[in-house]
mmCIF file of N, CA, C and O in Angstrom:
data_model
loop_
_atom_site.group_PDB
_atom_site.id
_atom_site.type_symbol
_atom_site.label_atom_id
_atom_site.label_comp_id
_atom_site.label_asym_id
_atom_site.label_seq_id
_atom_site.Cartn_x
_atom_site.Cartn_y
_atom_site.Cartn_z
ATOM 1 N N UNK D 11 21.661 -166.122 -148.666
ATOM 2 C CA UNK D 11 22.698 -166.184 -147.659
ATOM 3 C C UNK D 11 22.182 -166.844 -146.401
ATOM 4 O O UNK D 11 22.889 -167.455 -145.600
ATOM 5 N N UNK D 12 21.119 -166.692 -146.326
ATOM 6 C CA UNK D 12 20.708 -167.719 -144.776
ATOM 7 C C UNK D 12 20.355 -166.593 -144.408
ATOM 8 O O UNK D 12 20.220 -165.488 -144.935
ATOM 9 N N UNK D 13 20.125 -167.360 -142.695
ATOM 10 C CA UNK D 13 19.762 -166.208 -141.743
ATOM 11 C C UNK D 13 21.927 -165.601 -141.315
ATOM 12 O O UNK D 13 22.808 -166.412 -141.596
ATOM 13 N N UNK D 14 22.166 -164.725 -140.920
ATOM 14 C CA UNK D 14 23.178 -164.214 -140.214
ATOM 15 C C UNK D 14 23.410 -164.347 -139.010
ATOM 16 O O UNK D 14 24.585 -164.387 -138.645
ATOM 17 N N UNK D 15 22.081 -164.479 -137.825
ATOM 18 C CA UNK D 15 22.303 -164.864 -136.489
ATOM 19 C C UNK D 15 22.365 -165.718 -136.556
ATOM 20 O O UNK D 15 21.932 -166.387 -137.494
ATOM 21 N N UNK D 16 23.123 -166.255 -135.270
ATOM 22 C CA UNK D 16 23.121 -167.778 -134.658
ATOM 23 C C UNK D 16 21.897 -168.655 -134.853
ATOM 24 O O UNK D 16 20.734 -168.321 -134.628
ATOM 25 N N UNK D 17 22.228 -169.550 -135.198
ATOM 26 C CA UNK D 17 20.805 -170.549 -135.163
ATOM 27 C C UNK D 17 21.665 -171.617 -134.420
ATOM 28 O O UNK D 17 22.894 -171.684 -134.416
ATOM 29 N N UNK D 18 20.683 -172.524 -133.726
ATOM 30 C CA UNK D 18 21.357 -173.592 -133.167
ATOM 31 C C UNK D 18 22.662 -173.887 -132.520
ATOM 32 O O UNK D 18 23.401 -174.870 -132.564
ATOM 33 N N UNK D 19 22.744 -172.431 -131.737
ATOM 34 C CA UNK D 19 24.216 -172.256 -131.595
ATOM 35 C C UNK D 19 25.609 -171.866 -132.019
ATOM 36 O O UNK D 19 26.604 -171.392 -131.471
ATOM 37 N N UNK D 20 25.215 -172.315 -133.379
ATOM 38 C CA UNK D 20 26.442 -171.710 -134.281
ATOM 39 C C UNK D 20 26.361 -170.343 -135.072
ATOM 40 O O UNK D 20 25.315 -169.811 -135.444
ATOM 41 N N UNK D 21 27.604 -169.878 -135.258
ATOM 42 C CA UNK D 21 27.516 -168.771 -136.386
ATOM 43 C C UNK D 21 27.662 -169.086 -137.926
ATOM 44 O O UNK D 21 28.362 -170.059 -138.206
ATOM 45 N N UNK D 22 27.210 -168.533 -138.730
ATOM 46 C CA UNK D 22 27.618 -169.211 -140.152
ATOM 47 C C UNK D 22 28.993 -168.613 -140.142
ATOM 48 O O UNK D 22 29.458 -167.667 -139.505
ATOM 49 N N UNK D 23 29.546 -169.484 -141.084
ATOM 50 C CA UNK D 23 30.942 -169.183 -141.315
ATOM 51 C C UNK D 23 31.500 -169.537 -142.955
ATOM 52 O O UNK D 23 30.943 -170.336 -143.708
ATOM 53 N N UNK D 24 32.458 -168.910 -143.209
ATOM 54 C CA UNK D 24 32.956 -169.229 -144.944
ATOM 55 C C UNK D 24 32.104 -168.504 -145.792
ATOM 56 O O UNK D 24 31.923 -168.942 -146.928
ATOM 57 N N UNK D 25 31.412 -167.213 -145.346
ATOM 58 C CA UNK D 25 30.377 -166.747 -146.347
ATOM 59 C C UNK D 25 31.772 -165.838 -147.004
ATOM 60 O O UNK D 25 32.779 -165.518 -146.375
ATOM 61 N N UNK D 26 31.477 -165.568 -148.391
ATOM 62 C CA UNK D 26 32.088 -164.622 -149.105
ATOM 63 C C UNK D 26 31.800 -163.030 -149.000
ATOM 64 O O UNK D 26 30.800 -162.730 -149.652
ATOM 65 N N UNK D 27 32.429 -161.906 -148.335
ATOM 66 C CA UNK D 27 31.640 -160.996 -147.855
ATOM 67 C C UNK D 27 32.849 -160.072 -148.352
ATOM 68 O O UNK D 27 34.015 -160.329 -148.051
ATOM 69 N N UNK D 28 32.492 -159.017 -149.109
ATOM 70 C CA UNK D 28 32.952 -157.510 -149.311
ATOM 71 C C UNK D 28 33.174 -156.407 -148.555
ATOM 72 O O UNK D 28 32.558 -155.507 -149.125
ATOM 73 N N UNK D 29 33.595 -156.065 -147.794
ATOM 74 C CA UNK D 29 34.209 -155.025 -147.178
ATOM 75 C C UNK D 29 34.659 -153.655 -148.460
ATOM 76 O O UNK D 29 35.222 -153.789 -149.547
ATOM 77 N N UNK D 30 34.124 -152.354 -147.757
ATOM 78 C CA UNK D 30 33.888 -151.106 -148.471
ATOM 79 C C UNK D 30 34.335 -150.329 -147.958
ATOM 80 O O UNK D 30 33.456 -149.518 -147.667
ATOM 81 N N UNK D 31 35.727 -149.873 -147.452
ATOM 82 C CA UNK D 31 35.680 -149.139 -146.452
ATOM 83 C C UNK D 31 37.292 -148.527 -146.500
ATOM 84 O O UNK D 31 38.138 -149.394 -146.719
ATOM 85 N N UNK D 32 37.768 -147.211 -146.328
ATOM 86 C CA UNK D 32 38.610 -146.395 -147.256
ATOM 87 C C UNK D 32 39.914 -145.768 -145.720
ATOM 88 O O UNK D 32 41.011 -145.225 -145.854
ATOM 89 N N UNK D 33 39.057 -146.208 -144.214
ATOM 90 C CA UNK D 33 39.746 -145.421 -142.949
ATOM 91 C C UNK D 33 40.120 -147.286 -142.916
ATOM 92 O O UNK D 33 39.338 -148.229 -143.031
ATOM 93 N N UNK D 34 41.548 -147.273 -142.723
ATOM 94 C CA UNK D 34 42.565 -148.008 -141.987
ATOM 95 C C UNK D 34 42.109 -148.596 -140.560
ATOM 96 O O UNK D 34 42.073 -149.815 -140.393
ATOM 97 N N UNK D 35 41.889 -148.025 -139.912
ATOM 98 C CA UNK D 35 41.199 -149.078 -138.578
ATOM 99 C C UNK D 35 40.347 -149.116 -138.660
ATOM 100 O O UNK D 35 40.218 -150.059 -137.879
ATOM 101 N N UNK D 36 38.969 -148.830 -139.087
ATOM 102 C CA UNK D 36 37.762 -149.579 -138.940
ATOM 103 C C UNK D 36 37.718 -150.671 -140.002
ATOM 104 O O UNK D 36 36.819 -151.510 -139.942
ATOM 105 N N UNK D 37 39.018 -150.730 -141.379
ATOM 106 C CA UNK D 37 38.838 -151.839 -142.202
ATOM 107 C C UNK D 37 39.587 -152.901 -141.636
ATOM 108 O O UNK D 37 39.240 -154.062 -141.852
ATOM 109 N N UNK D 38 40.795 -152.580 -140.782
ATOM 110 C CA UNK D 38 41.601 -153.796 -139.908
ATOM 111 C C UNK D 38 40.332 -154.030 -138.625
ATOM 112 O O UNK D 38 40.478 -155.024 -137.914
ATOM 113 N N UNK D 39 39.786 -153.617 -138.505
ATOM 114 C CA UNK D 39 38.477 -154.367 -137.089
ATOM 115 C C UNK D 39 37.468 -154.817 -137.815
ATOM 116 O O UNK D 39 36.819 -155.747 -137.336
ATOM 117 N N UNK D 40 37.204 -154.444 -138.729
ATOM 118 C CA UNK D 40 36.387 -155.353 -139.558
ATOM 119 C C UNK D 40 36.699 -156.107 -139.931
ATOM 120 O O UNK D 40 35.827 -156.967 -139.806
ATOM 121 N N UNK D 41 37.999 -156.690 -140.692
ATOM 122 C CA UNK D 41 38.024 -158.092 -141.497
ATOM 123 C C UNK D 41 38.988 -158.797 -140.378
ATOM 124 O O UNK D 41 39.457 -159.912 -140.603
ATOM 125 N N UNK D 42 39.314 -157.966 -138.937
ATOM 126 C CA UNK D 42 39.384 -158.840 -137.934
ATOM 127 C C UNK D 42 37.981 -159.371 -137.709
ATOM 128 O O UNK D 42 37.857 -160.414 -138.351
ATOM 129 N N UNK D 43 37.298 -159.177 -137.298
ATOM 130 C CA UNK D 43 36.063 -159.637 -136.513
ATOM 131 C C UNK D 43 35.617 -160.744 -137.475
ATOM 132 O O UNK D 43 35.214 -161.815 -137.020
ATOM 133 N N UNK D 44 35.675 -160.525 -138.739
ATOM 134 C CA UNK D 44 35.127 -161.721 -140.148
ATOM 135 C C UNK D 44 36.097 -162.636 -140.169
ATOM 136 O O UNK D 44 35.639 -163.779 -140.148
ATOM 137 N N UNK D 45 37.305 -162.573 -140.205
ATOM 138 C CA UNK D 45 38.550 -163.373 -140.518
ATOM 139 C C UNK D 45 37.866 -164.760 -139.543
ATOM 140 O O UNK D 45 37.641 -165.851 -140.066
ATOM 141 N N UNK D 46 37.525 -164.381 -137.637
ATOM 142 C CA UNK D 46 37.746 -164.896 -136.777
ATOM 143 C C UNK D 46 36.277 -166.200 -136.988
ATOM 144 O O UNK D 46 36.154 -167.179 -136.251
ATOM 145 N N UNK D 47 35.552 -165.938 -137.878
ATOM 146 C CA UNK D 47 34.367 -166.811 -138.499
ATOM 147 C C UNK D 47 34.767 -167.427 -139.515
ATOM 148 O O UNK D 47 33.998 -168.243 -140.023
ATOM 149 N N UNK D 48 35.941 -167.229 -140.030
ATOM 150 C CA UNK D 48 36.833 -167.769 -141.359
ATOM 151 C C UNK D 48 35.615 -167.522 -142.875
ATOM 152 O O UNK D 48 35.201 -168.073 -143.895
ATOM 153 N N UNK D 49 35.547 -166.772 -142.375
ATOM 154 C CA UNK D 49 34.704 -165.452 -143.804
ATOM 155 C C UNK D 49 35.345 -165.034 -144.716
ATOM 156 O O UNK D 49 35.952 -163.967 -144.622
ATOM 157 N N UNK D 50 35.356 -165.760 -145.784
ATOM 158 C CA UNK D 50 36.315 -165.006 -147.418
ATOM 159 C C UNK D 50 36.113 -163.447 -147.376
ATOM 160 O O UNK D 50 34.944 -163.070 -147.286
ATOM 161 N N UNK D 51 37.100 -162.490 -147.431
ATOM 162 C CA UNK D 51 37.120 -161.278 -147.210
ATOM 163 C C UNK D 51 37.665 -160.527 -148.269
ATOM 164 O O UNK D 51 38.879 -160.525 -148.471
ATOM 165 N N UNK D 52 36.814 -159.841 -149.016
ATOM 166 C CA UNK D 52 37.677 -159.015 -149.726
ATOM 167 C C UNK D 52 37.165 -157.483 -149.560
ATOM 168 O O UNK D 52 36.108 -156.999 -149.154
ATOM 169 N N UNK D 53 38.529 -156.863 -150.114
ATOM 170 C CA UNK D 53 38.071 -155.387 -149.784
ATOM 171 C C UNK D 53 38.441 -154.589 -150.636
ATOM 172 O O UNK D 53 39.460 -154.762 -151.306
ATOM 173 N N UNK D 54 37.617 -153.521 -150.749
ATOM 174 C CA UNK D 54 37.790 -152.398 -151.933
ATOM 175 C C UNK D 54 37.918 -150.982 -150.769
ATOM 176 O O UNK D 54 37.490 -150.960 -149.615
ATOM 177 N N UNK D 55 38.429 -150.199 -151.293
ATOM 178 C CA UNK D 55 38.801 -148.925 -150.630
ATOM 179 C C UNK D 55 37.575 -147.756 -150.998
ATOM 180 O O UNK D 55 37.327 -146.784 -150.285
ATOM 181 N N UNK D 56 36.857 -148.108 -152.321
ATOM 182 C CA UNK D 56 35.956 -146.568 -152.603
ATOM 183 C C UNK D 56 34.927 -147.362 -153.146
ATOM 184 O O UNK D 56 34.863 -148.558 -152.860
ATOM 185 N N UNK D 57 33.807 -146.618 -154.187
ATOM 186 C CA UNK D 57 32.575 -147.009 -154.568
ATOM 187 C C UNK D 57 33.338 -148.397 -155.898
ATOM 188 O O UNK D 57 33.439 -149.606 -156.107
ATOM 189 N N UNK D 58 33.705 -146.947 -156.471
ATOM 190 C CA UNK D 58 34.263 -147.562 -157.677
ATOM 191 C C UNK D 58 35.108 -149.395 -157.617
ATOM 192 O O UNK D 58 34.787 -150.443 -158.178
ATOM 193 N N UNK D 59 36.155 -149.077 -156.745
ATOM 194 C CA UNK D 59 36.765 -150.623 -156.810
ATOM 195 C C UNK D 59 35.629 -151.549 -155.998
ATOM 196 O O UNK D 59 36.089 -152.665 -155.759
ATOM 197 N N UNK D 60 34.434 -151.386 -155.577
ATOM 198 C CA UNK D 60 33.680 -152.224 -155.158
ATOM 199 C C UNK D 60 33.191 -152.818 -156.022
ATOM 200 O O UNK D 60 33.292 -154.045 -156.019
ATOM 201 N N UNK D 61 32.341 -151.999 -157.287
ATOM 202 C CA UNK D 61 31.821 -152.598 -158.069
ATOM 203 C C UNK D 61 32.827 -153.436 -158.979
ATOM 204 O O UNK D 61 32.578 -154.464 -159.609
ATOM 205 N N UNK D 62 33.772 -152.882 -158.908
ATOM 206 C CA UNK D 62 34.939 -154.374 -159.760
ATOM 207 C C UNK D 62 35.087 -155.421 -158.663
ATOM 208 O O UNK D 62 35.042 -156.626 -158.915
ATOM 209 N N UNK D 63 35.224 -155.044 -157.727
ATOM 210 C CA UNK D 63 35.498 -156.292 -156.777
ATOM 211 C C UNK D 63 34.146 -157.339 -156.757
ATOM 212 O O UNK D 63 34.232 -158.549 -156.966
ATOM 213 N N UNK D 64 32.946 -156.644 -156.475
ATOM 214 C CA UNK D 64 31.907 -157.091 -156.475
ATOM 215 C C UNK D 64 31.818 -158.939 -157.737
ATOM 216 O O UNK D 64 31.696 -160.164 -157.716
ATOM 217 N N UNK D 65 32.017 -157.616 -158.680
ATOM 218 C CA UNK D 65 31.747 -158.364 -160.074
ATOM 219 C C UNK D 65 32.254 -159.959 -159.544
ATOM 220 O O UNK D 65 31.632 -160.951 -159.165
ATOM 221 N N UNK D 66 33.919 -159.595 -159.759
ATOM 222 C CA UNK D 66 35.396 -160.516 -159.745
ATOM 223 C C UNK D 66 34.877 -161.533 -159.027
ATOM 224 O O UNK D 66 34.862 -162.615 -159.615
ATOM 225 N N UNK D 67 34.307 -161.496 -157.572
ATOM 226 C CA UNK D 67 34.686 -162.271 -156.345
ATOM 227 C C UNK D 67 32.692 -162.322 -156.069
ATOM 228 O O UNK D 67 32.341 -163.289 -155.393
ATOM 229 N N UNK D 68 31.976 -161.737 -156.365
ATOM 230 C CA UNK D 68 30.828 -162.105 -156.211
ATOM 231 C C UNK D 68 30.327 -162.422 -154.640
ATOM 232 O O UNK D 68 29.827 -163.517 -154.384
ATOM 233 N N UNK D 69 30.460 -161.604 -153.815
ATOM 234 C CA UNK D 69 30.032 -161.373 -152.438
ATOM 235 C C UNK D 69 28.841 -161.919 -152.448
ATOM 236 O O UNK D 69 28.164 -161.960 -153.475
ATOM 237 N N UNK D 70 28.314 -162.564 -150.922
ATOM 238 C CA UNK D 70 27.250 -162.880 -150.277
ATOM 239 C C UNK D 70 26.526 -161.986 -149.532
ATOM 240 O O UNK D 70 25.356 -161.922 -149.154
ATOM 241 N N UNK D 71 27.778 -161.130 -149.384
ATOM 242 C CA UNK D 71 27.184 -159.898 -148.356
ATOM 243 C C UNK D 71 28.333 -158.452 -148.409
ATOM 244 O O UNK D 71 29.503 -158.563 -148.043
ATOM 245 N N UNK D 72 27.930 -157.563 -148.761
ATOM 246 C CA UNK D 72 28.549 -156.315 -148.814
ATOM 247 C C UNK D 72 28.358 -155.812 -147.614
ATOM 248 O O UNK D 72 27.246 -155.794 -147.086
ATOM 249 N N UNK D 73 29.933 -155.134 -146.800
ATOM 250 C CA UNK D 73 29.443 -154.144 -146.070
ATOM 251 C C UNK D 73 29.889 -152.441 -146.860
ATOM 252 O O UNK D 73 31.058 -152.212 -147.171
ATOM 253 N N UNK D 74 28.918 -151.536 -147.057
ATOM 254 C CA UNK D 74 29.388 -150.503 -147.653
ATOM 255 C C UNK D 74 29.406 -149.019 -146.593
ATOM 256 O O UNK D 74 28.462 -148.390 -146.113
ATOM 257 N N UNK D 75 31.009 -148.789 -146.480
ATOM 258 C CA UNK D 75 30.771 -147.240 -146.199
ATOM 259 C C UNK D 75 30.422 -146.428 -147.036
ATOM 260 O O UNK D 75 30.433 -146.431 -148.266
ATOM 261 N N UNK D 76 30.023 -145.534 -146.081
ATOM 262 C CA UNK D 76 28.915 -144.291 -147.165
ATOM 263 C C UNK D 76 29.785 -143.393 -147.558
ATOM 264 O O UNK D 76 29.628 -143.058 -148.733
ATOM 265 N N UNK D 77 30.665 -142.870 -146.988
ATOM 266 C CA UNK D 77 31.627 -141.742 -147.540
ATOM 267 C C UNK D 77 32.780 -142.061 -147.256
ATOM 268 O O UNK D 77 33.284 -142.436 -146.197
ATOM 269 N N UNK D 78 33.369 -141.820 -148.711
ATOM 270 C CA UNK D 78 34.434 -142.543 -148.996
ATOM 271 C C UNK D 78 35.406 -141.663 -150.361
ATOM 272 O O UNK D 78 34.575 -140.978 -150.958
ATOM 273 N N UNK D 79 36.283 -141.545 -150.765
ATOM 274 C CA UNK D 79 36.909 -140.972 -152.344
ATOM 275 C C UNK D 79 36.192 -141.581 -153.521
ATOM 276 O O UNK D 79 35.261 -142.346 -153.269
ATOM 277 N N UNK D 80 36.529 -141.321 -154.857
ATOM 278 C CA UNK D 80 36.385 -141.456 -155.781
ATOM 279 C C UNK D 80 34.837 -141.868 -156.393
ATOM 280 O O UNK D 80 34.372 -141.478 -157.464
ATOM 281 N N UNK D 81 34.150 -142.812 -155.355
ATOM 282 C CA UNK D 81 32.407 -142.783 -155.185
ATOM 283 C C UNK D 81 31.956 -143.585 -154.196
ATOM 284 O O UNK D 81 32.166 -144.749 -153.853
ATOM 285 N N UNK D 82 31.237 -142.620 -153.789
ATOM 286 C CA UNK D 82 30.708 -142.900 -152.422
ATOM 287 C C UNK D 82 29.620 -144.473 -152.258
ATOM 288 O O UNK D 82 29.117 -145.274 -153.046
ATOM 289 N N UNK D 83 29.654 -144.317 -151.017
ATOM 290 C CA UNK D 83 28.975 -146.071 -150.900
ATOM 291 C C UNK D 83 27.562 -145.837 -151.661
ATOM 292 O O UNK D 83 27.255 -146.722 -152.459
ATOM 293 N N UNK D 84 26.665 -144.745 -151.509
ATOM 294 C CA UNK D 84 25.605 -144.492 -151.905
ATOM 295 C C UNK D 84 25.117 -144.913 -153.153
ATOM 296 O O UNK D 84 24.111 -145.578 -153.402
ATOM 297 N N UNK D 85 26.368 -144.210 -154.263
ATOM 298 C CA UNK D 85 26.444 -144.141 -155.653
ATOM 299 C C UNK D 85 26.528 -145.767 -155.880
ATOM 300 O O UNK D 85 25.640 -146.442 -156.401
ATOM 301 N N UNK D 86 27.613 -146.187 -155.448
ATOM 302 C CA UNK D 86 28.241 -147.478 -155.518
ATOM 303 C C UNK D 86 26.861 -148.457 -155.368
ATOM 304 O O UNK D 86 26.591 -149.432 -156.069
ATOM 305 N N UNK D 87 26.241 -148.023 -154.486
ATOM 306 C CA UNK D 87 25.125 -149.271 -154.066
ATOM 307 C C UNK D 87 24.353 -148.984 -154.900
ATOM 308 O O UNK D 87 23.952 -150.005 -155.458
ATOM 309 N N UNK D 88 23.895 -148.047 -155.312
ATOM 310 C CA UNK D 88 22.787 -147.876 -156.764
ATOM 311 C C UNK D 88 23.317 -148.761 -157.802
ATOM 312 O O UNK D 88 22.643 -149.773 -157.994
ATOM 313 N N UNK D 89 24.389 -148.613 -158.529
ATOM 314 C CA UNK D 89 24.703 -148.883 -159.247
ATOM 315 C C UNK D 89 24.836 -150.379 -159.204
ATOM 316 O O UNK D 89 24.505 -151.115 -160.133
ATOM 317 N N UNK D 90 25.535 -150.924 -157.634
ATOM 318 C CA UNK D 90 25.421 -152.524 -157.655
ATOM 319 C C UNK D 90 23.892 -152.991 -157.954
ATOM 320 O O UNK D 90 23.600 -154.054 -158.501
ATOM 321 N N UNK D 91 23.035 -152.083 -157.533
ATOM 322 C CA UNK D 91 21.335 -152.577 -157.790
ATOM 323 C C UNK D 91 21.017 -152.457 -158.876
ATOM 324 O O UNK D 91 19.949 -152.998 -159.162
ATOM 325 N N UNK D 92 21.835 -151.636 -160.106
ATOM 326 C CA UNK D 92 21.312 -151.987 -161.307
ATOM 327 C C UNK D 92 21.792 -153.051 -161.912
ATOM 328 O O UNK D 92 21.718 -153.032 -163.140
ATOM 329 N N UNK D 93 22.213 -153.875 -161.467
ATOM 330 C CA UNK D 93 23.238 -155.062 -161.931
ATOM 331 C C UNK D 93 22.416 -156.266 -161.540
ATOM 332 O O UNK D 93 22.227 -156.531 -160.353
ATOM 333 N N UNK D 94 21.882 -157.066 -162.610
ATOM 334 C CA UNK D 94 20.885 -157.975 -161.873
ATOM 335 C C UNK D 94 21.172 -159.212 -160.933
ATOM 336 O O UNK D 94 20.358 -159.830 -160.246
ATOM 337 N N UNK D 95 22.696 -159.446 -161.089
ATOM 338 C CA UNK D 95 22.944 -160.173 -159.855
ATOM 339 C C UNK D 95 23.119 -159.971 -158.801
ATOM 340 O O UNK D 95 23.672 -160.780 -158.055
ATOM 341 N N UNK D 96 22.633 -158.665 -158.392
ATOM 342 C CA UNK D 96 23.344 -157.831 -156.954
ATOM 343 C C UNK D 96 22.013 -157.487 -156.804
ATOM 344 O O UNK D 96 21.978 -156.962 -155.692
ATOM 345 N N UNK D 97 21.056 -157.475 -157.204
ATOM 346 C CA UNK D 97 19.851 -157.146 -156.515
ATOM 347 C C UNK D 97 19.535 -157.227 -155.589
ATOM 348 O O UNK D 97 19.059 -156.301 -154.933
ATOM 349 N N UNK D 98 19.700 -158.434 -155.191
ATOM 350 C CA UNK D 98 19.180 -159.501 -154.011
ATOM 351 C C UNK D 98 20.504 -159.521 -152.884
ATOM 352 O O UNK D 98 20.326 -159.969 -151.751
ATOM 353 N N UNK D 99 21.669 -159.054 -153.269
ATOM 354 C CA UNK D 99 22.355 -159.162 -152.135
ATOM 355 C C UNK D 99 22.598 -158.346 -151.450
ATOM 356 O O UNK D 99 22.691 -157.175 -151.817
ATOM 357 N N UNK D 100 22.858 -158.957 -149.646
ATOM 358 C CA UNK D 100 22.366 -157.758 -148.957
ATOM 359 C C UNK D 100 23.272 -157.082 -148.695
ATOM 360 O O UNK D 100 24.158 -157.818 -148.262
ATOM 361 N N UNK D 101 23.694 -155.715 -148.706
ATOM 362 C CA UNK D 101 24.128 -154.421 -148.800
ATOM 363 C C UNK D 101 23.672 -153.518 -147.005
ATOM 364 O O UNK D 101 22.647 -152.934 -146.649
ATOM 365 N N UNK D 102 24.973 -153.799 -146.284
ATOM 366 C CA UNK D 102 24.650 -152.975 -145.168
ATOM 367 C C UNK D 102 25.414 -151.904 -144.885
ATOM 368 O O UNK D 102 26.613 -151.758 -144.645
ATOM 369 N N UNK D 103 24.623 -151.289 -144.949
ATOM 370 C CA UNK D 103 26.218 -149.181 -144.716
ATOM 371 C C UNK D 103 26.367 -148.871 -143.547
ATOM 372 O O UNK D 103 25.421 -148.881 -142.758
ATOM 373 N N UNK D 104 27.726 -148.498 -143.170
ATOM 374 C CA UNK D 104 28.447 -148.695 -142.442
ATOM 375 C C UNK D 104 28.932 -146.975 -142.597
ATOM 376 O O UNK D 104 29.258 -146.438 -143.656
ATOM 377 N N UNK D 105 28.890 -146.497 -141.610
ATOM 378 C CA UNK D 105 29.982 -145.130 -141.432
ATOM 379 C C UNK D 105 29.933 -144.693 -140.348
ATOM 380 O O UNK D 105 28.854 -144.573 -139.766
ATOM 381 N N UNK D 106 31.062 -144.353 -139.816
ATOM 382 C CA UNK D 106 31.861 -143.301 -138.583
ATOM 383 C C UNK D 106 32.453 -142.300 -138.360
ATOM 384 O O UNK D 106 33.373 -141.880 -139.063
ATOM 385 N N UNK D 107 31.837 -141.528 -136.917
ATOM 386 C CA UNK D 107 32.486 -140.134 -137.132
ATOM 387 C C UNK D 107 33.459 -139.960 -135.769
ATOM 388 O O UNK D 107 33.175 -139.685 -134.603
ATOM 389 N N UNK D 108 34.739 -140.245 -136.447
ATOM 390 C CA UNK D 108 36.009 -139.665 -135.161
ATOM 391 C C UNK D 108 35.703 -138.419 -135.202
ATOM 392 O O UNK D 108 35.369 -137.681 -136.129
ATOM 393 N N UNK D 109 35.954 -138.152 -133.334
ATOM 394 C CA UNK D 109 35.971 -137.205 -132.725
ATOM 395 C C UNK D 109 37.569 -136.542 -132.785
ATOM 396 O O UNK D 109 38.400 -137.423 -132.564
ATOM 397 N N UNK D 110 38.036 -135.495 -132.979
ATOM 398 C CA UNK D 110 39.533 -135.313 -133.035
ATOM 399 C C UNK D 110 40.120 -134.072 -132.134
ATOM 400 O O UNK D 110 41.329 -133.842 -132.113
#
């Protein structure tokens, strides 16, 4: 995937990136903030539809929340690491705690 920071001024842009993430506004501020780099975005809601999404669309970069329904980012990311094309891709976890 490159480096992710700026080099030379610019940001990379058009990377294919996975979004993992199951709470409604932190997944609309996230694939706002990616959209605005024109970043292919796709998104799965739990562990489970990641690893199908994963497969399908073949991400450059996963972001995974950790707790989530049906399987958690944790599980989910093991399992993308037993998959030998996901070895190498980078996998960053992501989770938040509203105050209520």
């Amino acid at each position: 995937m490159g480096k992710v920071l700026k080099e030379n001024g610019v940001f990379p842009t058009g990377r294919r990136i996975l979004i993992v993430e199951d709470n409604e506004r932190n997944l609309a501020m996230t694939v706002e903030m990616l959209e605005v780099h024109n970043h292919q975005v796709v998104v799965a809601r739990n562990g489970q539809e990641a690893i199908e999404m994963a497969k399908q669309h073949k991400p450059e970069l996963i972001l995974m929340d950790i707790r989530m329904p049906v399987m958690d980012g944790l599980e989910a990311t093991q399992r993308l690491r037993a998959i030998p094309e996901f070895v190498n891709t980078p996998i960053i976890a992501m989770t938040a705690k509203y105050r209520c």
